[in-house]
Amino acid sequence: MNHLFVDNLTVIDFAYLDSHRGLVGESWITDVVLGGKLDEQGMVFDFSNVKRTIKRVIDERVDHRLVIPEDYDGLSRHQEARDTFTWALADGSCITHRSPDEGVAWVPGHRVVPSVVAALLERELMAVLPANVTSVEINLREEVIEGAYYHYVHGLKKHLGNCQRIAHGHRSPIRIDRNGHRDHDLERSWAKHWQDIYVGSEEDIARRHVADNGVAYITFEYEANQGEFALTLPEARVYMMPTDTTVEFIAAHIADRLKEESPEDTIRVKAYEGVGKGAIALR
C-alpha cells in the first residue's frame, strides 16, 4: 500500500462540554495520512484536491461547532424543543444550549477526546474519497505553546460565517509586553483568569436569574443568519465585555485594562485566536 501525508492540513477551532470544566474552547491541528493504490496519475490522491475535499469535510463536520458526547449521563434533551439540551455539571450547576443543527456535533462516548473525533472524521472522509483510497488516518493534536494560554468560548452574532455560532472556541496563547519587555506574570494572570471561560457580550444578554440552589445564571440569546441561538450557563463561568468578542476587541480590552492599572507604562498585547492568528493592541 502507498501512503500520502499532509501535516498541518488545518486547525479545528471548536468547543466541547466537560463534566467539570464546563464549556471548553479548543484548537486542534490536523494531520492526515491516506493509504491506497496509485491512480492513473501515479498518485494516491492529488494534493490539489486535499484541501478542497478533506478540509471541507472537516470544516463542515466539526469546525466552529459545539461537540457533545451523546452518552454522558448528565445530558438531557428537551422533548418540547429538540434543538435544546441541558448538560449537568459535577458541581451541581448546568448549561443549556439551543441552536440550529449546524451548531453542534454529536460524538459517541462520555467524553470528548481526540481519538473519538478523529474516528468520526475518518468515517466521513472514507465516504467521499475515491475508491483507490482504502484508508484514512487523522491525527488531532494541540499546538505546543511555550508560555501562558487559555481556553475560551464565544459567539459572534454579526459574523456572516460560522463564527456566529454561540458556542465555538479556541485554545489561545497570549503575549503581553510592558515597556518593551515581555511580562510573563501578566500573561499567567490573564490565562488563569480566562481558564475555561465563556466571553460574552453585554448586548446579547437576555436575562439573569438565581436558581433554587443559589447558583446565578446568565442567558445569552440572538438571531443570526443561520438561525436562533441561546445559551444559559453559570455566571461564574462568564467574562463579560461591553463590546463584541472578536479577537480584535479582546486584544484591545486586555490592553485597556492593563493601561488603566499602569497608566505610565507602554502596553502591547498580542492575543491569539487559536493557532497562528490573532490581533495586536498597543496602548
Short mmCIF file of C-alpha atoms in Angstrom, two decimals:
data_model
loop_
_atom_site.label_atom_id
_atom_site.label_comp_id
_atom_site.label_asym_id
_atom_site.label_seq_id
_atom_site.Cartn_x
_atom_site.Cartn_y
_atom_site.Cartn_z
CA MET A 1 0.00 0.00 0.00
CA ASN A 2 1.14 3.53 -0.78
CA HIS A 3 0.72 6.41 1.65
CA LEU A 4 0.35 10.16 1.27
CA PHE A 5 0.58 12.52 4.24
CA VAL A 6 -0.36 16.14 4.84
CA ASP A 7 0.80 17.67 8.12
CA ASN A 8 -0.84 20.82 9.47
CA LEU A 9 -3.69 20.48 6.99
CA THR A 10 -5.98 22.71 9.02
CA VAL A 11 -6.85 23.80 12.56
CA ILE A 12 -10.20 22.83 14.06
CA ASP A 13 -11.47 25.62 16.33
CA PHE A 14 -14.43 24.36 18.35
CA ALA A 15 -15.92 23.96 21.81
CA TYR A 16 -16.87 20.90 23.80
CA LEU A 17 -18.60 20.08 27.05
CA ASP A 18 -16.84 18.58 30.05
CA SER A 19 -18.43 17.46 33.32
CA HIS A 20 -16.01 19.52 35.44
CA ARG A 21 -14.64 22.24 33.15
CA GLY A 22 -17.96 23.08 31.54
CA LEU A 23 -17.65 24.76 28.14
CA VAL A 24 -14.11 24.35 26.85
CA GLY A 25 -12.68 26.15 23.83
CA GLU A 26 -10.20 24.08 21.87
CA SER A 27 -7.94 24.27 18.80
CA TRP A 28 -6.61 21.03 17.31
CA ILE A 29 -4.07 20.87 14.50
CA THR A 30 -5.00 18.23 11.94
CA ASP A 31 -2.56 15.83 10.25
CA VAL A 32 -3.81 13.37 7.62
CA VAL A 33 -2.41 10.13 6.17
CA LEU A 34 -4.13 8.50 3.18
CA GLY A 35 -3.38 4.93 2.13
CA GLY A 36 -4.27 3.15 -1.10
CA LYS A 37 -3.36 2.24 -4.65
CA LEU A 38 -1.84 4.66 -7.12
CA ASP A 39 -4.29 6.09 -9.64
CA GLU A 40 -3.65 6.67 -13.35
CA GLN A 41 -1.63 9.78 -12.41
CA GLY A 42 0.63 7.75 -10.14
CA MET A 43 -0.90 9.33 -7.03
CA VAL A 44 -2.85 8.13 -4.02
CA PHE A 45 -4.71 11.46 -4.06
CA ASP A 46 -3.95 14.69 -5.85
CA PHE A 47 -2.53 17.27 -3.43
CA SER A 48 -4.54 19.95 -5.17
CA ASN A 49 -7.73 18.18 -4.04
CA VAL A 50 -6.68 17.67 -0.44
CA LYS A 51 -7.89 20.99 0.89
CA ARG A 52 -10.83 21.12 -1.46
CA THR A 53 -12.15 17.72 -0.31
CA ILE A 54 -10.66 16.78 3.05
CA LYS A 55 -10.57 20.22 4.64
CA ARG A 56 -14.14 20.86 3.50
CA VAL A 57 -15.40 17.73 5.27
CA ILE A 58 -13.52 18.59 8.47
CA ASP A 59 -14.75 22.18 8.42
CA GLU A 60 -18.35 21.16 7.79
CA ARG A 61 -18.43 18.37 10.38
CA VAL A 62 -16.62 19.74 13.46
CA ASP A 63 -15.05 23.16 12.96
CA HIS A 64 -16.80 26.02 14.82
CA ARG A 65 -19.31 23.64 16.41
CA LEU A 66 -20.09 22.56 19.96
CA VAL A 67 -19.04 18.91 20.24
CA ILE A 68 -21.20 16.85 22.61
CA PRO A 69 -20.58 13.30 23.89
CA GLU A 70 -24.01 11.76 23.47
CA ASP A 71 -23.59 9.04 26.14
CA TYR A 72 -22.82 11.41 29.03
CA ASP A 73 -25.10 10.58 31.97
CA GLY A 74 -25.84 14.22 32.75
CA LEU A 75 -27.12 15.04 29.26
CA SER A 76 -30.85 15.63 28.78
CA ARG A 77 -32.57 16.62 25.54
CA HIS A 78 -35.72 18.68 25.77
CA GLN A 79 -38.74 16.85 24.40
CA GLU A 80 -40.62 20.04 23.61
CA ALA A 81 -37.64 21.59 21.79
CA ARG A 82 -35.42 19.08 20.03
CA ASP A 83 -32.81 21.72 19.26
CA THR A 84 -32.27 22.29 23.01
CA PHE A 85 -30.34 20.24 25.57
CA THR A 86 -29.10 20.65 29.15
CA TRP A 87 -25.72 19.47 30.42
CA ALA A 88 -25.43 18.80 34.17
CA LEU A 89 -22.05 19.67 35.67
CA ALA A 90 -20.32 17.86 38.51
CA ASP A 91 -20.67 20.88 40.81
CA GLY A 92 -24.48 20.78 40.64
CA SER A 93 -24.89 23.58 38.09
CA CYS A 94 -25.86 23.13 34.43
CA ILE A 95 -25.53 24.55 30.92
CA THR A 96 -28.43 24.80 28.46
CA HIS A 97 -27.80 25.26 24.73
CA ARG A 98 -30.09 25.87 21.77
CA SER A 99 -29.03 26.27 18.15
CA PRO A 100 -29.66 25.03 14.61
CA ASP A 101 -28.31 21.55 13.88
CA GLU A 102 -25.24 23.10 12.25
CA GLY A 103 -24.14 24.48 15.61
CA VAL A 104 -23.44 21.09 17.22
CA ALA A 105 -21.66 17.82 16.51
CA TRP A 106 -22.62 14.65 18.38
CA VAL A 107 -19.95 12.03 19.09
CA PRO A 108 -20.22 8.65 20.85
CA GLY A 109 -18.95 8.20 24.38
CA HIS A 110 -18.95 10.03 27.70
CA ARG A 111 -16.05 12.42 27.00
CA VAL A 112 -14.68 14.35 24.04
CA VAL A 113 -11.18 13.11 23.22
CA PRO A 114 -9.14 13.45 20.01
CA SER A 115 -9.41 9.76 19.08
CA VAL A 116 -13.22 9.85 19.08
CA VAL A 117 -13.40 12.98 16.92
CA ALA A 118 -10.72 11.58 14.60
CA ALA A 119 -12.69 8.33 14.13
CA LEU A 120 -15.80 10.35 13.22
CA LEU A 121 -13.86 12.32 10.61
CA GLU A 122 -12.22 9.19 9.20
CA ARG A 123 -15.63 7.64 8.57
CA GLU A 124 -16.92 10.79 6.93
CA LEU A 125 -13.88 11.05 4.67
CA MET A 126 -13.95 7.42 3.53
CA ALA A 127 -17.45 8.08 2.18
CA VAL A 128 -16.28 10.85 -0.17
CA LEU A 129 -12.76 9.83 -1.23
CA PRO A 130 -12.12 7.92 -4.49
CA ALA A 131 -12.16 4.12 -4.50
CA ASN A 132 -8.37 3.76 -4.73
CA VAL A 133 -8.05 5.37 -1.26
CA THR A 134 -8.53 2.48 1.16
CA SER A 135 -7.53 4.03 4.49
CA VAL A 136 -7.64 7.38 6.23
CA GLU A 137 -5.75 8.24 9.42
CA ILE A 138 -6.48 11.52 11.19
CA ASN A 139 -4.21 12.79 13.96
CA LEU A 140 -5.55 15.66 16.07
CA ARG A 141 -3.08 17.45 18.32
CA GLU A 142 -2.71 20.59 20.37
CA GLU A 143 -0.19 23.26 19.49
CA VAL A 144 2.95 23.18 21.63
CA ILE A 145 2.82 26.51 23.44
CA GLU A 146 5.77 27.95 25.36
CA GLY A 147 4.13 30.30 27.80
CA ALA A 148 0.67 31.14 29.02
CA TYR A 149 -2.55 30.26 27.21
CA TYR A 150 -6.27 29.98 27.91
CA HIS A 151 -9.32 28.18 26.57
CA TYR A 152 -12.24 30.45 25.72
CA VAL A 153 -15.66 30.07 24.09
CA HIS A 154 -17.74 32.78 22.43
CA GLY A 155 -20.21 33.54 19.64
CA LEU A 156 -20.23 36.40 17.14
CA LYS A 157 -23.80 37.10 16.08
CA LYS A 158 -22.79 39.68 13.46
CA HIS A 159 -20.42 37.31 11.68
CA LEU A 160 -21.70 36.07 8.33
CA GLY A 161 -19.87 32.76 8.60
CA ASN A 162 -19.69 30.01 11.22
CA CYS A 163 -18.28 32.26 13.95
CA GLN A 164 -21.88 33.34 14.57
CA ARG A 165 -22.48 30.03 16.38
CA ILE A 166 -22.95 30.84 20.04
CA ALA A 167 -20.60 28.19 21.43
CA HIS A 168 -17.38 27.74 19.49
CA GLY A 169 -13.96 28.35 20.89
CA HIS A 170 -10.21 28.39 20.84
CA ARG A 171 -7.09 27.41 22.78
CA SER A 172 -5.07 30.59 22.61
CA PRO A 173 -1.63 31.82 23.67
CA ILE A 174 -1.24 35.38 24.87
CA ARG A 175 1.81 37.63 24.81
CA ILE A 176 1.98 40.83 26.84
CA ASP A 177 4.87 43.29 26.66
CA ARG A 178 5.23 46.11 29.16
CA ASN A 179 7.67 48.90 28.31
CA GLY A 180 9.22 46.78 25.58
CA HIS A 181 9.80 43.68 27.71
CA ARG A 182 7.74 40.52 27.89
CA ASP A 183 5.80 40.24 31.17
CA HIS A 184 5.22 36.57 31.92
CA ASP A 185 3.44 37.35 35.19
CA LEU A 186 0.76 39.37 33.40
CA GLU A 187 0.37 36.62 30.81
CA ARG A 188 -0.08 33.98 33.51
CA SER A 189 -2.55 36.20 35.37
CA TRP A 190 -4.83 36.63 32.34
CA ALA A 191 -4.51 32.97 31.39
CA LYS A 192 -5.63 31.94 34.87
CA HIS A 193 -8.46 34.50 34.81
CA TRP A 194 -9.71 33.18 31.47
CA GLN A 195 -9.20 29.48 32.10
CA ASP A 196 -12.21 27.68 30.53
CA ILE A 197 -14.21 30.88 30.23
CA TYR A 198 -17.18 31.97 28.15
CA VAL A 199 -16.59 35.50 26.85
CA GLY A 200 -19.97 37.19 26.48
CA SER A 201 -21.18 40.47 25.03
CA GLU A 202 -23.40 42.73 27.13
CA GLU A 203 -25.82 43.35 24.27
CA ASP A 204 -26.54 39.61 23.91
CA ILE A 205 -27.83 39.16 27.49
CA ALA A 206 -31.46 38.08 27.53
CA ARG A 207 -31.89 37.58 31.28
CA ARG A 208 -30.27 36.71 34.59
CA HIS A 209 -31.72 34.52 37.32
CA VAL A 210 -30.76 32.68 40.51
CA ALA A 211 -31.73 29.01 40.77
CA ASP A 212 -33.16 27.37 43.88
CA ASN A 213 -29.70 26.04 44.78
CA GLY A 214 -28.30 29.58 44.78
CA VAL A 215 -26.41 29.40 41.50
CA ALA A 216 -26.59 32.63 39.48
CA TYR A 217 -27.17 32.09 35.77
CA ILE A 218 -26.92 34.28 32.72
CA THR A 219 -28.69 33.67 29.40
CA PHE A 220 -27.48 34.91 26.03
CA GLU A 221 -29.82 34.93 23.04
CA TYR A 222 -29.57 36.23 19.50
CA GLU A 223 -30.68 35.59 15.95
CA ALA A 224 -28.11 35.36 13.16
CA ASN A 225 -28.40 34.34 9.53
CA GLN A 226 -28.03 30.63 10.40
CA GLY A 227 -30.92 30.79 12.88
CA GLU A 228 -31.71 31.37 16.55
CA PHE A 229 -29.11 30.73 19.26
CA ALA A 230 -29.39 30.63 23.05
CA LEU A 231 -27.03 29.68 25.87
CA THR A 232 -27.58 29.63 29.64
CA LEU A 233 -24.66 28.99 31.96
CA PRO A 234 -23.45 29.85 35.47
CA GLU A 235 -22.43 33.49 35.75
CA ALA A 236 -19.22 32.43 37.50
CA ARG A 237 -18.10 30.81 34.22
CA VAL A 238 -18.61 34.00 32.18
CA TYR A 239 -16.43 37.02 31.49
CA MET A 240 -18.44 40.00 30.22
CA MET A 241 -17.29 42.53 27.64
CA PRO A 242 -19.09 45.74 26.68
CA THR A 243 -18.33 45.07 23.00
CA ASP A 244 -18.50 42.14 20.64
CA THR A 245 -15.96 39.43 21.37
CA THR A 246 -13.84 39.38 18.21
CA VAL A 247 -10.15 38.86 18.82
CA GLU A 248 -9.58 42.50 17.86
CA PHE A 249 -11.88 43.62 20.67
CA ILE A 250 -10.37 41.07 23.06
CA ALA A 251 -6.82 42.36 22.46
CA ALA A 252 -8.00 45.95 22.88
CA HIS A 253 -9.95 45.12 26.05
CA ILE A 254 -6.99 43.44 27.73
CA ALA A 255 -4.68 46.29 26.73
CA ASP A 256 -7.14 48.88 28.05
CA ARG A 257 -7.45 47.10 31.38
CA LEU A 258 -3.68 46.87 31.76
CA LYS A 259 -3.27 50.52 30.80
CA GLU A 260 -5.79 51.52 33.47
CA GLU A 261 -3.77 49.60 36.06
CA SER A 262 -0.43 51.05 34.89
CA PRO A 263 -1.10 54.36 33.11
CA GLU A 264 2.57 55.30 32.87
CA ASP A 265 3.53 52.07 31.10
CA THR A 266 3.51 51.21 27.41
CA ILE A 267 1.44 48.07 26.84
CA ARG A 268 1.44 45.72 23.86
CA VAL A 269 -0.99 42.79 23.80
CA LYS A 270 -0.78 40.03 21.22
CA ALA A 271 -3.96 37.97 21.64
CA TYR A 272 -4.28 34.79 19.63
CA GLU A 273 -7.44 33.23 18.25
CA GLY A 274 -6.40 29.60 18.19
CA VAL A 275 -3.23 28.77 16.25
CA GLY A 276 -1.11 31.31 14.42
CA LYS A 277 -3.58 34.17 14.08
CA GLY A 278 -4.98 36.95 16.22
CA ALA A 279 -4.78 40.67 16.92
CA ILE A 280 -2.37 43.19 18.42
CA ALA A 281 -3.30 46.18 20.58
CA LEU A 282 -0.92 48.96 21.64
CA ARG A 283 -1.58 51.37 24.49
#
